[in-house]
GROMACS .gro file of C-alpha atoms in nm:
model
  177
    1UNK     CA    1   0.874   1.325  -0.860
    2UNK     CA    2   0.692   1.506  -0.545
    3UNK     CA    3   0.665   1.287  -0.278
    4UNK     CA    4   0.491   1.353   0.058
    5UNK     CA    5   0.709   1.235   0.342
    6UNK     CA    6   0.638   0.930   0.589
    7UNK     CA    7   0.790   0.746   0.839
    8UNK     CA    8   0.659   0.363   0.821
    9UNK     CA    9   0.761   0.212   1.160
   10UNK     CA   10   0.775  -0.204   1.211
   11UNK     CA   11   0.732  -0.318   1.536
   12UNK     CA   12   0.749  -0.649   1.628
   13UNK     CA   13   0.988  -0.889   1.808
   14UNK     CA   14   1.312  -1.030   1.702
   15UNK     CA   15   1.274  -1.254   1.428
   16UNK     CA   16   0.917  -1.156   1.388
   17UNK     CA   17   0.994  -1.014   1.035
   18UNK     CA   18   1.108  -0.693   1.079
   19UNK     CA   19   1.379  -0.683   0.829
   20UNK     CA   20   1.253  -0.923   0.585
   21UNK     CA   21   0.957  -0.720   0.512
   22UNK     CA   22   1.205  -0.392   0.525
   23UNK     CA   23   1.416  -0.512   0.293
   24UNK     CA   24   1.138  -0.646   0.019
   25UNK     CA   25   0.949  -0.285   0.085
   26UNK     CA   26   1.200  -0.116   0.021
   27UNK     CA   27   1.303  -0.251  -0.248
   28UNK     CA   28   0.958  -0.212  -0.418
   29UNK     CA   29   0.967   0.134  -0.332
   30UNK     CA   30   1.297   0.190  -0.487
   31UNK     CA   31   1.189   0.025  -0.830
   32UNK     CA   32   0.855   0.294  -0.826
   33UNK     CA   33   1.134   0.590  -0.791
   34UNK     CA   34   1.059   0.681  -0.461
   35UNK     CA   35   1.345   0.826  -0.192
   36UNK     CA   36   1.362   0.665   0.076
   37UNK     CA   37   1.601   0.567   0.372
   38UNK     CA   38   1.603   0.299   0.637
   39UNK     CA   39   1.686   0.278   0.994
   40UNK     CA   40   1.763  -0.084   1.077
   41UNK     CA   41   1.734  -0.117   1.489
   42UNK     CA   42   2.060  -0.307   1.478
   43UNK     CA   43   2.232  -0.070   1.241
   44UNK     CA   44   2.095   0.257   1.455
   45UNK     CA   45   2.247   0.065   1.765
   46UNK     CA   46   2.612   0.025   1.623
   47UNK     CA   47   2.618   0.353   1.474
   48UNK     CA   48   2.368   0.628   1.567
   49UNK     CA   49   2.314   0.497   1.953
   50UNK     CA   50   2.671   0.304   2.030
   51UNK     CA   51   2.674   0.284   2.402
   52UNK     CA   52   2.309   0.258   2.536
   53UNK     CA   53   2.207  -0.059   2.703
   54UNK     CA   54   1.879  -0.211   2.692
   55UNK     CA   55   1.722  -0.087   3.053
   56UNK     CA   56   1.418   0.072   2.989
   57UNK     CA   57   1.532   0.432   2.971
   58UNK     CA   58   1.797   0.293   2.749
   59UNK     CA   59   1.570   0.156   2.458
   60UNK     CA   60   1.375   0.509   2.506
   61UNK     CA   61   1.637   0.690   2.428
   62UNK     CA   62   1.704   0.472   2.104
   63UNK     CA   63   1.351   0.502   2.010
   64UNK     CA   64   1.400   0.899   2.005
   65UNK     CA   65   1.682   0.933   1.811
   66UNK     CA   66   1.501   0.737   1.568
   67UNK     CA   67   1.232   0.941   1.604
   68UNK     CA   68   1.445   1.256   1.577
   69UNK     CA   69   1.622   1.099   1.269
   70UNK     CA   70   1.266   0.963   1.124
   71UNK     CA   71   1.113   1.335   1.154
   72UNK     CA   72   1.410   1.523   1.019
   73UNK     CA   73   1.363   1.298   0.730
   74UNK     CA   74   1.017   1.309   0.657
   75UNK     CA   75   0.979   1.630   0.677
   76UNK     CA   76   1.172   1.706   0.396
   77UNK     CA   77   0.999   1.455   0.177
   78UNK     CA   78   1.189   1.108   0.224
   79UNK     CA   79   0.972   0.795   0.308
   80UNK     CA   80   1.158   0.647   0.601
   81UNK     CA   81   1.114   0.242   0.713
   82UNK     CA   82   1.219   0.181   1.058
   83UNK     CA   83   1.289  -0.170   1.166
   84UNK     CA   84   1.321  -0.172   1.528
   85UNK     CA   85   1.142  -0.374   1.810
   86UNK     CA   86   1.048  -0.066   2.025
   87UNK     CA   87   0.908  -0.311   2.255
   88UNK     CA   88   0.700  -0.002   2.471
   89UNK     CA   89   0.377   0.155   2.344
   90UNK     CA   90   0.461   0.486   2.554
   91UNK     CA   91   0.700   0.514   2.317
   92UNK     CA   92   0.600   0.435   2.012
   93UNK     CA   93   0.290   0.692   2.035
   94UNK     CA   94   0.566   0.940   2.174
   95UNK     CA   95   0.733   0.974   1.802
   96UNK     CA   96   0.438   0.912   1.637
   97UNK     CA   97   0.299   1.235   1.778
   98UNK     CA   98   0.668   1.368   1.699
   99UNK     CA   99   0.617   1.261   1.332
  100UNK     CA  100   0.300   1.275   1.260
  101UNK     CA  101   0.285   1.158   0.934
  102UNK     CA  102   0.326   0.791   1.061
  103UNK     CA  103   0.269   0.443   0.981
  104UNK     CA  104   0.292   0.173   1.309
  105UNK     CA  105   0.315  -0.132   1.107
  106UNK     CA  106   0.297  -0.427   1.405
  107UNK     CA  107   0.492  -0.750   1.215
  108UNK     CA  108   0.318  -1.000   1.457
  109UNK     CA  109   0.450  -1.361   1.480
  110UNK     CA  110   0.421  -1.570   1.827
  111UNK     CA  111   0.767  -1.606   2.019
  112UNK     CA  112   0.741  -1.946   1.954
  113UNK     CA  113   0.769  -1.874   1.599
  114UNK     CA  114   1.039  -1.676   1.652
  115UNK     CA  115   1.223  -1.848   1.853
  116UNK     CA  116   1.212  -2.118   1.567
  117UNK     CA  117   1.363  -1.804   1.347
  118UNK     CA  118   1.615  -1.701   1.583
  119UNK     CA  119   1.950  -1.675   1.314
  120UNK     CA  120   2.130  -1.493   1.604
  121UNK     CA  121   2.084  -1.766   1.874
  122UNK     CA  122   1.974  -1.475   2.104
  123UNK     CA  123   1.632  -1.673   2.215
  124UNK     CA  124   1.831  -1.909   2.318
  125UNK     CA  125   2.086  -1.747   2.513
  126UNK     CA  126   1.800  -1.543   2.690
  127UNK     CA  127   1.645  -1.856   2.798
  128UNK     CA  128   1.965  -1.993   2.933
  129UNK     CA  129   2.013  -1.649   3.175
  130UNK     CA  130   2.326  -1.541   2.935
  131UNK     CA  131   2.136  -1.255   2.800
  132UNK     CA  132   1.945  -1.058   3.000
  133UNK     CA  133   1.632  -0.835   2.965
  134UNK     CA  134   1.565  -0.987   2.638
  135UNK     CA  135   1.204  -0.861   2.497
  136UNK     CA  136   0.957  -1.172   2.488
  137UNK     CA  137   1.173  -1.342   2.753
  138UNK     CA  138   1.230  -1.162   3.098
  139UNK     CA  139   1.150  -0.825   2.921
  140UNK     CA  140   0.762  -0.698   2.785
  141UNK     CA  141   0.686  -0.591   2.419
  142UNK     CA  142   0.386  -0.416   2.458
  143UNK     CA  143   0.203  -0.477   2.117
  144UNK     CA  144   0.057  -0.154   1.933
  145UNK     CA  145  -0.302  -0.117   2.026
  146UNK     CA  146  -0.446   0.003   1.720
  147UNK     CA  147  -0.198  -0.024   1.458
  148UNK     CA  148  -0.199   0.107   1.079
  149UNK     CA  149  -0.146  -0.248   0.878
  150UNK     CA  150  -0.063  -0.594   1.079
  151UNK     CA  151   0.160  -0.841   0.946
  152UNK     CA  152   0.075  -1.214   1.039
  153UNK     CA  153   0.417  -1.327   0.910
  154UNK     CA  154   0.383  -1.722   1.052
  155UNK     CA  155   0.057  -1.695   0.843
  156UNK     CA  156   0.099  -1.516   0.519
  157UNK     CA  157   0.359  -1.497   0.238
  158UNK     CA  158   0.616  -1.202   0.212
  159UNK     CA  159   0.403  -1.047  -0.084
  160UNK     CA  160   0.087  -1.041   0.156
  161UNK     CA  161   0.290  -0.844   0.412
  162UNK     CA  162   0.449  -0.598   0.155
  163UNK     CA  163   0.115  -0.550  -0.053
  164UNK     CA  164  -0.120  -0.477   0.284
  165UNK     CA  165   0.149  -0.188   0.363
  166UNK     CA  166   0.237  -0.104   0.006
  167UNK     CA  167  -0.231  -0.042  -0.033
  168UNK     CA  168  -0.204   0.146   0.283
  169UNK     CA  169   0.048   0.394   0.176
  170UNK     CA  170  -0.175   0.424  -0.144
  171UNK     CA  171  -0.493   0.491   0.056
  172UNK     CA  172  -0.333   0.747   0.294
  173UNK     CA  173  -0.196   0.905  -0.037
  174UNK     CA  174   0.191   0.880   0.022
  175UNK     CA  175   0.242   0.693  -0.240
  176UNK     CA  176   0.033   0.618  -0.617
  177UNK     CA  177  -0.121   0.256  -0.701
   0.00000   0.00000   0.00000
């Protein structure tokens, strides 16, 4: 199969929905035969980006190398889901311009809801000082502006999510119906 390569970037906060909606994605992909490989923020970090902190230039950095990673890849023809907060819009429009064929996907819940979410307890410790420049808490996310597809996770069902960015890749022509 000849596939066109993408990079389909989720934004959001932590326990927004990144992952979930990663995981179910790509595993609808996968079924349809497409290649595809994902960069999990948390996965990147212990691996790919072991050693940067979370100041500002920090996270930067992390965003380009999986920008750098994201390009390499869809450039030769692999669809590419990134699952990272990449809390700065600067940023974000920095490897999209890098990419170029790019999908900001903004997985939008309200920090209460994720806070509600929070598996890791990290909410928590950010609220209690023990973490600190936690995004949401004492650190900004900067939502996208205009983004591709927008996923209301604390008011529609997995499916909804999936489907609205599975249609888009369909209408932009990475991917058949």
């Amino acid at each position: 199969m000849q596939q066109r390569g993408v990079t389909i970037w989720l934004t959001g906060l932590s326990g927004a929905g990144k992952t979930t909606i990663t995981q179910a994605l790509e595993k609808k992909l996968r079924d349809s035969g497409y290649r595809l490989e994902v960069l999990d923020g948390d996965v990147v970090r212990t691996n790919l980006t072991k050693g940067l902190g979370f100041s500002k230039e920090d996270r930067d950095t992390n965003i380009r190398r999986i920008g750098f990673v994201s390009h390499l890849l869809t450039r030769n023809g692999v669809i590419v889901l990134v699952s990272a907060i990449s809390p700065y819009e600067a940023i974000r429009q920095e490897v999209k311009q890098t990419i170029g064929d790019f999908l900001e996907v903004f997985v939008n819940a309200p920090l209460a809801v994720c806070e509600q979410r929070d598996v890791k307890g990290l909410y928590a410790k950010a609220r209690s000082g023990e973490i600190k420049g936690f995004t949401g808490i004492d650190d900004p996310y900067e939502p996208p502006i205009n983004p591709d597809v927008e996923c209301r996770t604390d008011l529609e069902e997995l499916d909804e999510s999936v489907n609205k960015i599975w249609q888009k890749l369909v209408d932009l022509q990475y991917i058949e119906g």
